[in-house]
């Protein structure tokens, strides 16, 4: 193990679990965000549509839990130094994108939760129903869904920049940046 040139192992595992989960949440979210509930039922049928909504909510809340753990492992443990050091541009851009991703991935599930609860729908987490915590307010719910969609697009843009940065370090600069998050080397 080379602990000093990697993030600690649990943090790396969380990175990849969140990365996979976010892609699934975006794919399912944009599917029924674009088609609407009726359109999704028409295409997939009732059972599959309900399963898709329940899975999206369950996945979103799981991501909220994983992000909470991830913030803890990020703050509580040493972050490896960049070797060679990043230049000022790389440092500012990557840190901004990372912080915005953290922020967006905390806000996103909370917005989904609040939009669902104020819409009068159940907060499904596996086979449990979590408390909505907010009363039914349809007008507020539709505004919150709009923001859920907008932040969804922001996550798409941020992730694209992030992956482009990772590819740049991996294939073009060929430095040690991608190794910091790797599970295997
Ligand atoms: C990181 C977590 C999450 C991501 C990335 C995500 C992503 C998305 C996206 C991209 C959409 C499509 C929005 C649109 O096009 O208007 C969507 C829709 C939706 N999301 Fe999420 N979501 C997350 C968490 C949650 C949570 C925790 C809940 C509820 C507990 C939730 C409930 C919903 C519902 C009900 C819709 C459908 C809205 C509609 O029918 O227009 N989401 N989600
Ligand atoms: C194929 C997809 C991805 C690749 C190749 C990748 C690669 C990396 C690499 C190499 C690092 C280390 C950067 C450094 O040491 O400063 C990193 C960090 C990070 N990644 Fe990714 N990543 C991917 C997807 C994602 C996704 C989908 C998210 C979130 C939505 C994400 C969020 C982050 C964040 C916030 C950091 C900062 C370090 C931390 O505190 O966790 N990554 N990523």
PDB file of C-alpha atoms in Angstrom, residues 14 17-19 21-22 25 55-73 101-114 123-126 130-133 148 155:
ATOM      1  CA  UNK A  14     -16.725   6.026  -1.603  1.00  0.00           C
ATOM      2  CA  UNK A  17     -19.569   4.147  -5.364  1.00  0.00           C
ATOM      3  CA  UNK A  18     -20.790   7.745  -5.581  1.00  0.00           C
ATOM      4  CA  UNK A  19     -19.554   8.100  -9.185  1.00  0.00           C
ATOM      5  CA  UNK A  21     -24.570   5.944  -8.212  1.00  0.00           C
ATOM      6  CA  UNK A  22     -24.703   9.495  -9.584  1.00  0.00           C
ATOM      7  CA  UNK A  25     -29.512   8.576 -10.603  1.00  0.00           C
ATOM      8  CA  UNK A  55     -35.182   2.902  -7.030  1.00  0.00           C
ATOM      9  CA  UNK A  56     -34.385   6.533  -7.898  1.00  0.00           C
ATOM     10  CA  UNK A  57     -35.502   7.745  -4.460  1.00  0.00           C
ATOM     11  CA  UNK A  58     -33.696   4.902  -2.660  1.00  0.00           C
ATOM     12  CA  UNK A  59     -30.529   5.534  -4.656  1.00  0.00           C
ATOM     13  CA  UNK A  60     -30.744   9.308  -4.049  1.00  0.00           C
ATOM     14  CA  UNK A  61     -31.028   8.867  -0.276  1.00  0.00           C
ATOM     15  CA  UNK A  62     -28.211   6.285  -0.322  1.00  0.00           C
ATOM     16  CA  UNK A  63     -26.072   8.889  -2.127  1.00  0.00           C
ATOM     17  CA  UNK A  64     -26.882  11.409   0.617  1.00  0.00           C
ATOM     18  CA  UNK A  65     -25.620   8.906   3.214  1.00  0.00           C
ATOM     19  CA  UNK A  66     -22.509   8.067   1.177  1.00  0.00           C
ATOM     20  CA  UNK A  67     -21.734  11.776   0.680  1.00  0.00           C
ATOM     21  CA  UNK A  68     -22.043  12.365   4.430  1.00  0.00           C
ATOM     22  CA  UNK A  69     -19.546   9.550   5.080  1.00  0.00           C
ATOM     23  CA  UNK A  70     -17.353  10.919   2.329  1.00  0.00           C
ATOM     24  CA  UNK A  71     -17.222  14.407   3.827  1.00  0.00           C
ATOM     25  CA  UNK A  72     -16.136  12.777   7.097  1.00  0.00           C
ATOM     26  CA  UNK A  73     -13.355  10.721   5.452  1.00  0.00           C
ATOM     27  CA  UNK A 101     -19.699  18.696  -6.803  1.00  0.00           C
ATOM     28  CA  UNK A 102     -19.797  18.130  -3.050  1.00  0.00           C
ATOM     29  CA  UNK A 103     -22.314  20.961  -2.627  1.00  0.00           C
ATOM     30  CA  UNK A 104     -24.499  19.807  -5.543  1.00  0.00           C
ATOM     31  CA  UNK A 105     -24.531  16.192  -4.346  1.00  0.00           C
ATOM     32  CA  UNK A 106     -25.749  17.218  -0.896  1.00  0.00           C
ATOM     33  CA  UNK A 107     -28.358  19.699  -2.173  1.00  0.00           C
ATOM     34  CA  UNK A 108     -29.690  17.350  -4.894  1.00  0.00           C
ATOM     35  CA  UNK A 109     -31.100  14.570  -2.662  1.00  0.00           C
ATOM     36  CA  UNK A 110     -32.457  17.130  -0.178  1.00  0.00           C
ATOM     37  CA  UNK A 111     -34.268  18.888  -3.037  1.00  0.00           C
ATOM     38  CA  UNK A 112     -35.614  15.545  -4.322  1.00  0.00           C
ATOM     39  CA  UNK A 113     -36.808  14.722  -0.811  1.00  0.00           C
ATOM     40  CA  UNK A 114     -38.448  18.141  -0.293  1.00  0.00           C
ATOM     41  CA  UNK A 123     -40.252   9.124   0.507  1.00  0.00           C
ATOM     42  CA  UNK A 124     -39.388   5.533  -0.322  1.00  0.00           C
ATOM     43  CA  UNK A 125     -36.121   4.086   0.927  1.00  0.00           C
ATOM     44  CA  UNK A 126     -35.893   0.376   0.108  1.00  0.00           C
ATOM     45  CA  UNK A 130     -39.344   7.847   5.582  1.00  0.00           C
ATOM     46  CA  UNK A 131     -41.119  10.832   7.129  1.00  0.00           C
ATOM     47  CA  UNK A 132     -41.756  13.612   4.599  1.00  0.00           C
ATOM     48  CA  UNK A 133     -41.110  16.272   7.263  1.00  0.00           C
ATOM     49  CA  UNK A 148     -33.982  19.396  -8.913  1.00  0.00           C
ATOM     50  CA  UNK A 155     -24.028  18.000 -12.043  1.00  0.00           C
TER      51      UNK A 155
END
